[in-house]
Coordinates of C-alpha atoms and ligand atoms in Angstrom, one line a residue:
M1 CA -20.6 20.1 -22.1
S2 CA -18.1 17.5 -21.2
N3 CA -15.4 18.1 -18.0
L4 CA -12.7 15.6 -19.5
I5 CA -10.0 16.8 -19.8
S6 CA -10.2 15.7 -23.9
H7 CA -12.3 18.7 -24.1
S8 CA -10.5 21.5 -22.8
A9 CA -8.8 24.0 -24.7
I10 CA -5.3 23.1 -24.0
W11 CA -6.0 19.1 -25.1
A12 CA -6.6 21.1 -28.4
A13 CA -3.5 23.4 -28.3
L14 CA -1.5 20.1 -28.1
K15 CA -2.9 18.3 -31.1
T16 CA -2.2 21.1 -33.0
H17 CA 1.3 21.2 -31.8
Q18 CA 1.8 17.8 -32.1
A19 CA 0.9 18.3 -36.2
Y20 CA 3.8 20.6 -36.1
I21 CA 6.2 18.5 -34.0
A22 CA 5.2 14.8 -35.7
P23 CA 7.4 15.9 -38.8
I24 CA 10.3 16.9 -37.0
H25 CA 13.2 14.3 -35.9
L26 CA 14.8 14.1 -33.1
R27 CA 18.4 14.3 -35.4
E28 CA 16.7 18.2 -35.9
L29 CA 15.9 18.9 -32.6
F30 CA 19.2 18.6 -31.8
A31 CA 20.5 20.3 -34.7
L32 CA 18.6 23.0 -34.2
D33 CA 19.8 23.9 -30.3
S34 CA 23.4 23.5 -29.3
Q35 CA 22.1 23.6 -25.8
R36 CA 19.3 20.8 -25.8
F37 CA 21.2 18.5 -23.7
E38 CA 21.2 21.1 -20.8
R39 CA 18.3 22.6 -21.2
F40 CA 16.0 19.2 -21.0
S41 CA 17.8 17.0 -17.9
V42 CA 17.7 17.6 -14.4
K43 CA 19.5 16.7 -11.5
A44 CA 17.7 16.1 -8.1
C45 CA 17.3 13.4 -5.2
G46 CA 20.6 11.7 -6.5
L47 CA 19.1 10.8 -9.7
F48 CA 20.3 12.9 -13.1
L49 CA 17.3 12.7 -15.8
D50 CA 18.5 13.5 -19.4
Y51 CA 15.1 13.9 -21.7
S52 CA 16.8 15.4 -24.5
K53 CA 15.8 12.7 -26.7
N54 CA 12.5 12.8 -26.4
R55 CA 10.2 14.9 -29.1
L56 CA 9.5 17.8 -28.0
T57 CA 10.8 21.5 -27.5
A58 CA 10.1 24.1 -24.9
D59 CA 7.0 24.8 -26.0
T60 CA 5.7 21.5 -25.7
L61 CA 6.6 21.4 -22.1
D62 CA 4.8 24.8 -21.6
L63 CA 1.9 23.3 -22.9
L64 CA 2.2 20.0 -21.0
Q65 CA 2.9 21.9 -18.3
Q66 CA -0.5 24.0 -18.7
L67 CA -2.3 20.9 -19.0
A68 CA -1.1 20.1 -15.5
V69 CA -2.9 23.0 -14.3
E70 CA -5.9 22.5 -15.8
A71 CA -6.1 19.0 -14.4
R72 CA -5.1 20.9 -10.8
L73 CA -2.1 19.2 -10.3
Q74 CA -1.3 21.2 -7.3
D75 CA -4.3 21.4 -5.4
W76 CA -4.0 17.1 -5.9
I77 CA -0.3 17.0 -4.4
V78 CA -1.7 19.0 -1.8
R79 CA -4.3 16.7 -1.1
L80 CA -2.6 13.5 -1.4
F81 CA 0.2 14.7 1.4
Q82 CA -2.8 16.1 4.0
G83 CA -4.5 12.8 4.0
D84 CA -7.3 13.8 2.2
K85 CA -9.5 10.4 0.4
V86 CA -7.8 10.8 -2.9
N87 CA -9.2 7.0 -3.4
N88 CA -13.0 8.4 -3.9
T89 CA -14.0 5.0 -4.7
E90 CA -13.3 3.2 -1.5
Q91 CA -13.2 6.3 0.0
R92 CA -10.0 6.3 1.4
A93 CA -6.4 8.0 1.7
A94 CA -3.5 7.0 0.3
L95 CA -0.8 7.6 2.3
H96 CA 2.4 5.3 1.6
I97 CA 4.0 8.7 1.9
A98 CA 2.9 8.6 5.2
L99 CA 4.9 4.7 5.9
R100 CA 8.1 6.8 5.0
N101 CA 7.7 10.3 6.5
R102 CA 10.8 10.2 8.0
S103 CA 10.4 14.5 8.9
N104 CA 7.4 13.0 11.3
R105 CA 5.1 15.6 11.0
P106 CA 1.7 14.5 11.7
I107 CA -0.4 13.1 9.0
L108 CA -4.7 12.7 10.4
V109 CA -7.1 10.6 8.8
D110 CA -10.0 11.2 10.1
G111 CA -8.6 13.7 12.7
K112 CA -6.2 11.0 13.8
D113 CA -2.2 11.6 13.2
V114 CA -1.1 8.4 12.0
M115 CA 2.5 8.5 12.7
P116 CA 2.4 7.1 16.2
D117 CA 1.4 4.3 14.6
V118 CA 3.6 3.9 11.6
N119 CA 6.6 4.5 13.9
A120 CA 5.4 1.9 16.6
V121 CA 5.3 -1.0 13.8
L122 CA 8.8 0.1 12.5
D123 CA 9.8 -0.6 16.2
K124 CA 8.4 -3.8 16.1
M125 CA 10.0 -4.5 13.0
R126 CA 13.3 -3.8 14.2
Q127 CA 13.1 -5.8 17.1
F128 CA 11.9 -8.6 15.2
S129 CA 14.5 -8.5 12.7
D130 CA 17.1 -8.4 14.9
S131 CA 16.6 -11.2 16.5
V132 CA 16.1 -13.5 13.5
R133 CA 19.1 -11.6 12.0
D134 CA 21.1 -11.9 15.3
G135 CA 20.4 -15.6 16.0
E136 CA 18.3 -14.6 19.5
W137 CA 14.8 -15.9 17.8
R138 CA 15.2 -19.8 17.3
G139 CA 13.5 -22.2 15.7
Y140 CA 11.2 -24.9 17.5
T141 CA 13.8 -27.1 17.5
G142 CA 16.4 -24.4 19.1
K143 CA 18.1 -23.8 15.6
K144 CA 18.9 -20.4 14.1
I145 CA 16.9 -19.2 11.3
Q146 CA 18.6 -19.6 7.5
S147 CA 15.6 -19.2 5.2
V148 CA 13.1 -16.4 5.3
V149 CA 9.6 -17.3 2.8
N150 CA 7.2 -14.6 2.2
I151 CA 4.3 -16.2 1.0
G152 CA 2.2 -13.4 -0.1
I153 CA 0.8 -12.3 -4.1
G154 CA 0.4 -9.0 -5.9
G155 CA 1.3 -6.0 -4.1
S156 CA 2.1 -8.3 -0.9
D157 CA 5.0 -10.1 -3.5
L158 CA 6.2 -8.0 -6.2
G159 CA 7.4 -5.1 -4.4
P160 CA 9.1 -6.7 -1.5
A161 CA 10.6 -9.7 -3.8
M162 CA 11.9 -6.5 -6.0
V163 CA 13.9 -4.8 -3.3
T164 CA 15.5 -7.8 -1.8
R165 CA 16.1 -8.9 -5.6
A166 CA 17.7 -5.8 -5.8
L167 CA 19.7 -5.2 -2.0
K168 CA 21.3 -8.8 -2.6
A169 CA 24.6 -7.3 -1.3
Y170 CA 23.3 -5.9 1.8
H171 CA 21.9 -9.6 2.6
H172 CA 22.7 -11.2 5.6
P173 CA 25.6 -13.8 5.2
R174 CA 23.3 -16.5 6.9
L175 CA 19.7 -15.6 5.2
R176 CA 18.4 -16.9 2.6
S177 CA 15.4 -15.4 0.8
Y178 CA 12.3 -17.0 -0.7
F179 CA 9.4 -15.5 -2.4
V180 CA 6.0 -17.8 -3.1
S181 CA 3.4 -16.6 -4.8
N182 CA 2.1 -18.7 -7.5
V183 CA -1.2 -21.1 -6.5
D184 CA 0.0 -23.7 -8.7
G185 CA 1.9 -26.2 -5.8
T186 CA 5.3 -26.2 -8.2
H187 CA 6.4 -22.7 -6.7
I188 CA 5.7 -23.7 -3.1
G189 CA 6.4 -26.7 -3.9
E190 CA 10.0 -26.7 -5.3
I191 CA 11.2 -24.0 -2.7
L192 CA 9.8 -26.4 0.5
D193 CA 11.8 -29.1 -1.2
E194 CA 15.4 -27.0 -0.7
L195 CA 14.5 -26.2 3.0
D196 CA 15.0 -27.4 6.2
P197 CA 11.8 -27.1 8.3
E198 CA 14.2 -26.6 11.5
T199 CA 15.7 -23.0 10.3
T200 CA 12.9 -22.0 8.2
L201 CA 11.0 -18.9 8.7
F202 CA 7.6 -18.0 7.0
I203 CA 5.9 -13.9 6.5
I204 CA 2.2 -14.6 5.1
A205 CA 1.5 -11.5 4.0
S206 CA -1.8 -10.2 3.0
K207 CA -3.5 -7.2 3.3
T208 CA -6.8 -8.8 3.5
F209 CA -5.9 -12.2 4.4
T210 CA -8.6 -13.6 2.5
T211 CA -6.9 -14.4 -0.7
Q212 CA -7.1 -17.2 -1.9
E213 CA -3.2 -18.3 -3.5
T214 CA -2.1 -17.2 -0.3
L215 CA -4.1 -19.0 2.0
L216 CA -3.6 -22.3 -0.3
N217 CA 0.2 -21.3 0.5
A218 CA -0.1 -20.6 3.8
Q219 CA -2.1 -24.1 4.5
S220 CA 0.5 -26.4 2.7
A221 CA 3.7 -24.4 4.4
R222 CA 1.9 -24.9 8.1
Q223 CA 1.1 -28.7 7.1
W224 CA 4.5 -29.3 6.1
L225 CA 6.1 -27.6 9.0
T226 CA 3.9 -29.5 11.3
D227 CA 4.1 -33.0 9.3
K228 CA 7.8 -32.6 10.1
L229 CA 8.4 -31.0 13.4
G230 CA 6.1 -33.4 14.4
N231 CA 3.9 -30.7 17.0
D232 CA 1.7 -27.8 15.9
K233 CA 3.6 -25.9 18.8
A234 CA 6.2 -25.3 16.3
I235 CA 4.0 -22.5 14.0
A236 CA 4.5 -20.3 16.6
K237 CA 8.4 -20.0 16.2
H238 CA 8.2 -20.4 12.3
F239 CA 5.4 -18.3 11.1
V240 CA 4.8 -14.5 11.6
A241 CA 1.7 -12.8 9.6
V242 CA 1.8 -9.5 7.7
S243 CA -1.9 -8.0 7.4
T244 CA -4.8 -5.2 8.5
A245 CA -7.1 -7.9 9.1
K246 CA -6.1 -9.5 12.8
D247 CA -9.2 -11.5 13.4
K248 CA -8.7 -13.5 10.5
V249 CA -4.7 -13.9 11.0
I250 CA -6.2 -15.4 14.3
E251 CA -8.7 -17.5 12.3
F252 CA -5.9 -19.1 10.7
G253 CA -4.3 -20.3 13.7
M254 CA -1.6 -17.6 14.0
D255 CA -0.6 -16.2 17.5
P256 CA -1.4 -12.2 17.1
A257 CA 1.8 -11.1 18.9
N258 CA 3.5 -12.6 15.9
M259 CA 1.3 -10.5 13.8
F260 CA 2.7 -7.3 12.1
E261 CA -0.2 -4.6 11.0
F262 CA -1.0 -2.0 8.6
W263 CA -3.9 0.0 7.6
D264 CA -6.7 0.4 4.7
W265 CA -5.2 3.5 3.7
V266 CA -1.9 1.3 2.2
G267 CA -2.9 0.5 -1.0
G268 CA -1.1 -3.6 -2.1
R269 CA 0.8 -2.2 -4.7
Y270 CA 2.1 0.7 -2.4
S271 CA 2.7 -1.5 0.5
L272 CA 6.8 -2.4 0.4
W273 CA 7.3 0.6 2.9
S274 CA 4.9 -0.8 5.4
A275 CA 5.8 -4.2 7.7
I276 CA 5.0 -5.8 3.7
G277 CA 8.8 -4.8 3.7
L278 CA 9.5 -7.4 6.7
P279 CA 10.9 -9.7 4.7
I280 CA 13.0 -7.1 3.0
V281 CA 13.8 -6.1 6.7
V282 CA 15.2 -9.4 8.0
M283 CA 17.3 -9.9 4.9
I284 CA 19.1 -6.2 4.7
G285 CA 18.5 -5.3 8.6
M286 CA 16.5 -2.3 9.5
D287 CA 19.1 0.5 8.9
N288 CA 19.5 -0.3 5.3
F289 CA 15.6 -0.7 4.8
E290 CA 15.8 3.1 6.7
K291 CA 17.6 4.2 4.2
L292 CA 15.3 3.0 1.6
L293 CA 12.6 5.2 3.1
D294 CA 14.9 7.7 3.5
G295 CA 15.2 8.1 0.1
A296 CA 11.7 7.8 -1.0
H297 CA 11.0 10.9 1.6
Q298 CA 13.5 12.8 -0.3
L299 CA 11.7 12.3 -3.5
D300 CA 8.8 13.3 -1.7
Q301 CA 9.9 16.1 -0.7
H302 CA 11.0 17.4 -4.2
F303 CA 7.5 16.2 -5.9
E304 CA 5.5 18.0 -3.0
T305 CA 7.8 21.5 -3.7
A306 CA 10.2 21.4 -7.1
P307 CA 8.4 23.6 -9.5
F308 CA 7.0 21.5 -12.4
K309 CA 9.6 22.5 -14.8
K310 CA 12.2 20.5 -12.4
N311 CA 9.8 18.1 -10.9
L312 CA 11.2 14.6 -11.7
P313 CA 7.9 12.8 -11.3
V314 CA 5.6 15.9 -13.0
L315 CA 8.5 16.0 -15.8
L316 CA 8.2 12.2 -16.3
G317 CA 4.3 11.6 -16.0
L318 CA 3.7 14.5 -19.3
I319 CA 6.3 12.9 -21.1
G320 CA 4.6 9.7 -20.8
L321 CA 1.0 11.2 -21.6
W322 CA 2.8 13.4 -24.5
Y323 CA 3.0 10.0 -26.1
S324 CA 0.3 8.3 -25.0
N325 CA -2.3 10.5 -25.8
F326 CA -0.6 12.8 -29.3
F327 CA 1.7 9.9 -30.8
G328 CA -0.4 6.9 -30.2
A329 CA 2.2 5.1 -28.6
N330 CA 0.3 2.4 -27.0
S331 CA 3.1 0.7 -24.6
Q332 CA 6.5 2.0 -22.7
A333 CA 9.5 0.2 -22.0
V334 CA 11.4 0.3 -19.1
L335 CA 15.0 -0.8 -19.6
P336 CA 17.4 -1.0 -16.4
Y337 CA 21.4 -1.3 -17.1
D338 CA 21.4 -2.0 -13.6
Y339 CA 21.0 -6.3 -13.4
S340 CA 19.6 -5.7 -9.6
L341 CA 17.0 -4.1 -11.2
S342 CA 15.9 -7.0 -12.8
L343 CA 12.4 -7.5 -11.1
F344 CA 11.5 -3.5 -11.5
P345 CA 9.6 -3.7 -14.5
A346 CA 7.4 -6.6 -13.0
H347 CA 7.2 -4.5 -10.4
L348 CA 6.3 -1.4 -12.2
Q349 CA 3.6 -3.3 -14.5
Q350 CA 1.8 -3.9 -11.5
L351 CA 2.2 -0.3 -10.0
I352 CA 1.6 1.4 -13.1
M353 CA -1.3 -1.0 -15.2
E354 CA -2.9 -1.6 -11.7
S355 CA -3.3 2.2 -11.2
L356 CA -4.0 3.4 -14.6
G357 CA -5.8 0.7 -16.9
K358 CA -8.8 2.4 -16.3
R359 CA -11.5 3.4 -18.9
V360 CA -13.9 6.0 -16.4
T361 CA -13.0 8.7 -14.7
R362 CA -13.0 9.2 -10.8
D363 CA -17.0 10.5 -11.5
G364 CA -17.6 7.3 -13.9
D365 CA -18.0 8.8 -17.0
R366 CA -16.1 7.0 -20.2
V367 CA -13.1 8.6 -21.4
D368 CA -12.6 9.2 -24.8
Y369 CA -8.4 9.4 -25.0
S370 CA -6.0 6.3 -24.1
T371 CA -4.9 6.1 -20.4
C372 CA -2.4 3.7 -18.9
P373 CA 0.2 2.1 -21.8
I374 CA 1.4 -1.5 -21.2
I375 CA 4.3 -1.4 -19.6
W376 CA 6.9 -4.0 -20.0
G377 CA 10.9 -4.3 -20.4
A378 CA 14.2 -6.6 -18.7
P379 CA 17.5 -5.5 -18.0
G380 CA 19.9 -3.9 -20.4
N381 CA 22.2 -5.9 -22.6
N382 CA 19.8 -9.0 -22.4
G383 CA 17.2 -7.1 -24.1
Q384 CA 19.3 -6.0 -26.9
H385 CA 19.6 -9.8 -27.9
A386 CA 15.7 -10.0 -27.8
F387 CA 13.7 -7.5 -28.6
Y388 CA 15.3 -4.3 -29.4
Q389 CA 14.9 -5.3 -33.0
L390 CA 11.8 -4.2 -32.4
L391 CA 12.4 -0.5 -31.2
H392 CA 15.0 -0.1 -33.8
Q393 CA 13.1 -1.1 -37.1
G394 CA 9.5 -2.3 -36.0
T395 CA 6.4 -0.3 -36.7
H396 CA 5.4 0.7 -33.4
C397 CA 6.7 4.1 -31.5
V398 CA 7.7 2.8 -28.0
P399 CA 9.2 5.4 -25.3
A400 CA 11.8 3.8 -22.9
D401 CA 13.2 4.6 -19.7
F402 CA 16.7 3.4 -19.5
L403 CA 18.4 3.2 -15.8
I404 CA 21.9 3.7 -15.5
A405 CA 24.1 2.7 -12.5
I406 CA 27.5 4.3 -12.9
E407 CA 29.1 1.5 -10.4
S408 CA 27.9 -1.9 -10.2
Q409 CA 27.6 -4.2 -6.8
Y410 CA 30.8 -5.6 -8.3
Q411 CA 33.7 -4.2 -9.6
L412 CA 35.0 -7.3 -12.2
A413 CA 37.3 -5.7 -14.7
G414 CA 35.8 -4.1 -18.3
H415 CA 32.3 -5.1 -17.1
Q416 CA 30.8 -2.1 -16.3
D417 CA 32.6 0.0 -19.2
A418 CA 30.6 -2.5 -21.4
V419 CA 27.4 -1.9 -19.6
L420 CA 27.5 1.6 -19.6
S421 CA 28.7 1.8 -23.6
N422 CA 26.0 -0.8 -24.2
A423 CA 23.0 1.6 -22.7
L424 CA 24.7 4.9 -24.2
A425 CA 25.1 3.2 -27.6
Q426 CA 21.3 2.2 -27.7
T427 CA 19.6 5.5 -26.9
H428 CA 22.2 7.2 -29.5
A429 CA 21.0 4.5 -32.2
L430 CA 17.3 4.3 -31.3
M431 CA 17.5 8.5 -31.6
M432 CA 19.6 8.9 -34.4
G433 CA 18.7 6.0 -36.9
R434 CA 20.6 5.3 -39.8
T435 CA 19.7 7.1 -42.9
P436 CA 19.5 5.3 -46.7
E437 CA 22.6 7.9 -47.2
E438 CA 24.6 6.7 -44.3
T439 CA 23.7 3.0 -44.8
K440 CA 24.7 2.8 -48.7
Q441 CA 28.3 4.2 -47.2
A442 CA 28.4 1.0 -45.3
L443 CA 27.0 -1.5 -48.0
V444 CA 29.0 -2.8 -51.0
S445 CA 25.7 -3.5 -52.8
N446 CA 22.4 -1.7 -52.8
E447 CA 20.6 -5.2 -52.4
S448 CA 19.2 -5.3 -48.7
L449 CA 19.3 -1.4 -48.2
P450 CA 16.0 -1.0 -47.2
H451 CA 16.4 -3.9 -44.3
R452 CA 19.3 -1.6 -43.2
V453 CA 17.8 1.5 -42.6
F454 CA 17.1 2.4 -39.4
P455 CA 14.6 5.1 -38.7
G456 CA 15.9 6.5 -35.6
N457 CA 13.5 9.1 -34.0
Q458 CA 12.6 6.4 -31.5
P459 CA 12.2 9.0 -27.6
T460 CA 14.1 7.4 -24.3
N461 CA 14.5 8.5 -20.9
T462 CA 17.8 8.7 -19.2
L463 CA 18.3 7.8 -15.9
V464 CA 21.5 7.8 -13.9
Y465 CA 22.3 7.3 -10.5
Q466 CA 25.6 6.4 -8.9
K467 CA 25.0 3.7 -7.7
L468 CA 21.9 1.2 -6.5
T469 CA 21.7 1.9 -2.6
P470 CA 18.8 1.3 -0.5
Q471 CA 18.0 4.9 -0.6
I472 CA 18.9 5.0 -4.1
L473 CA 16.4 2.4 -4.7
G474 CA 13.6 4.3 -2.4
T475 CA 14.3 7.5 -4.3
L476 CA 13.5 5.5 -7.8
I477 CA 10.2 3.7 -6.8
A478 CA 8.7 6.7 -5.2
L479 CA 9.7 8.3 -8.6
Y480 CA 7.5 6.1 -10.4
E481 CA 4.8 5.8 -7.7
H482 CA 4.5 9.7 -8.3
K483 CA 4.7 9.3 -12.3
V484 CA 1.6 7.1 -11.6
F485 CA -0.1 9.8 -9.7
V486 CA 0.5 12.9 -12.2
Q487 CA -0.9 10.5 -15.1
G488 CA -4.1 9.6 -13.4
I489 CA -4.8 13.6 -11.8
C490 CA -4.1 14.6 -15.4
W491 CA -6.5 11.8 -16.8
G492 CA -9.0 12.0 -14.1
I493 CA -8.7 8.7 -13.1
N494 CA -8.3 7.1 -9.8
P495 CA -4.8 5.3 -9.4
F496 CA -5.7 3.9 -6.1
D497 CA -8.8 1.4 -6.7
Q498 CA -8.3 -1.7 -8.3
W499 CA -11.7 -3.0 -9.3
G500 CA -10.9 -4.8 -12.5
V501 CA -8.6 -7.4 -10.5
E502 CA -12.5 -8.5 -9.0
L503 CA -14.3 -10.4 -11.5
G504 CA -11.8 -13.0 -12.1
K505 CA -11.8 -13.9 -8.4
Q506 CA -15.7 -14.2 -8.1
V507 CA -15.9 -15.9 -11.3
A508 CA -13.4 -18.2 -10.0
S509 CA -15.5 -18.6 -6.5
T510 CA -18.0 -20.8 -8.8
L511 CA -15.6 -22.4 -11.0
L512 CA -14.1 -24.2 -7.9
P513 CA -17.0 -26.4 -6.5
A514 CA -17.7 -26.8 -9.9
L515 CA -14.2 -27.9 -10.7
Q516 CA -14.3 -30.0 -7.5
S517 CA -17.4 -31.6 -7.4
N518 CA -18.3 -35.3 -9.0
E519 CA -21.7 -34.3 -9.5
A520 CA -23.1 -32.6 -13.3
D521 CA -22.9 -28.5 -13.2
N522 CA -25.9 -26.8 -12.4
V523 CA -23.7 -23.5 -12.9
E524 CA -23.4 -22.3 -16.6
H525 CA -21.2 -19.8 -17.6
D526 CA -20.7 -20.3 -21.7
L527 CA -20.4 -23.0 -23.9
S528 CA -16.4 -23.1 -24.1
T529 CA -15.9 -22.8 -20.5
D530 CA -18.7 -25.2 -20.0
G531 CA -16.6 -27.3 -22.3
L532 CA -13.5 -26.8 -21.0
L533 CA -14.4 -27.9 -17.3
K534 CA -16.0 -31.2 -18.6
Y535 CA -12.2 -31.6 -20.2
L536 CA -10.6 -30.6 -17.4
K537 CA -13.0 -32.7 -14.6
A538 CA -12.5 -36.0 -17.4
H539 CA -8.6 -35.9 -17.2
R540 CA -8.3 -34.9 -13.4
Y541 CA -5.5 -36.8 -11.7
S542 CA -5.1 -37.3 -7.8
V543 CA -3.8 -34.9 -5.5
T544 CA -0.5 -35.4 -4.5
R545 CA 1.1 -34.2 -1.0
F546 CA 5.0 -33.2 -0.1
S547 CA 6.6 -36.4 0.7
Ligands
G6Q1 C1 -2.5 -4.6 -5.4 C2 -3.9 -5.0 -5.3 C3 -3.4 -6.6 -5.7 C4 -2.8 -7.3 -3.7 C5 -3.3 -8.7 -4.1 C6 -2.6 -9.3 -2.7 O1 -2.4 -2.9 -5.2 O2 -4.7 -4.9 -4.3 O3 -2.1 -6.7 -5.8 O4 -2.2 -6.6 -3.6 O5 -4.1 -9.2 -4.7 O6 -3.8 -8.9 -1.5 P1 -3.9 -9.1 -0.3 O7 -2.6 -8.5 0.1 O8 -5.1 -9.0 0.6 O9 -3.5 -10.6 0.1

């Protein structure tokens, strides 16, 4: 007897139910129920979610909630919040919720309350960011800091970069923010070209402090700085580190006093709430960062306590699963009608796909159902003039989340009305489509009829908030983090490990010496890789340094 959720009676019931729902068009669901919008919308934590434009009925939601019960979601939520080692393959807790535990209730890991350490690091972040922002912290030559460069990759880059971009309206007027992640020298090279070493602060962000890309970029930044300022002593005034690995930070040549700590129970893609958020704090100030934490904490409390039928992450998680497993939808789009959220889809790509892109359960059994959909997206309006064609008339079922800010950061006449009307027009058109009969009325001849018909029936969620404040942003990010947890639990997989990232790192470590050596290679890979390696070696050019 299999333990897989797909072998449960409730899964079979959902399959049968899907056969009933599949032929019904969303138009009909609306026609059948004048209360559909009221019935399938919910308001919590400053967010309004309209999920009525989904291919579901009240029966669907009942069945999906039974699936969550079957997966023991409520027990798992309790386990997550009490600091159990829910990341079973790494034997770790996943306590991003402790980082924003504004109630300060004790949270125990191995019997020890983590809150005093969390609060001590937050205090240190406040002191440091205040001194940089006030101009007390000076560079080696006595000048105030003007540029803040975060060097990190993956979870040590995407979250902080997204939040810093999103909260540009809150930036300190003197400071400019930069994020270096790519190991291609072009990334750091282009940024260093713009900077003045006397007024630049580097934040080296790496949980492990062993990541090749980050360490190389950090070395290049250090070299650039000491070359320009002519003294190694300048490092202490221009470099700080964020890491869990103090010994490695010291080994790299940095003063541990300039290090901000976090812990192994913080996963990379869940780490922006920790000291990894330092580049955010320097730009927006600690008071605003605390509002970001407050927003996430509010959502945490909602997730922990709201009944499943009113629980935003549970609803979004189950609706997403409905399409992935019962409609064969293999991708999901995130479409913010809020330009400040330009980097939100990229952050969600890592958060969701690194967490759920797995094919075995937490016990190591191969699943026989789809898990993570491919996540993609871009800010609204831009996407309309690019890829929305596929949403309207392509062959895929692509459930999409529309995120709508009622107010923009800039009140320019006419702009926000254009944003809001376009967002509504798209979800309406995706749902309704245009029938052949309706299309005929709009055409002079029948010639191009099939090309002008829209099937509609594309499901969307619409999430509305007043304005992107730090608080609302914290809420939004936490919403998707917990949506991931809901789906991970229902699929029986561990959303907190990332073994898939390892293999590439290991292979790169054998290819790097092979690429650098002038000798014939004695490691064999495959004929294509060996052939490419030879070609690259034959066509290499010499290393250039920063001028
Ligand atoms: C995130 C992943 C991964 C990680 C990077 C950077 O959950 O673990 O994206 O964040 O590989 O790792 P370091 O912070 O250790 O440099």
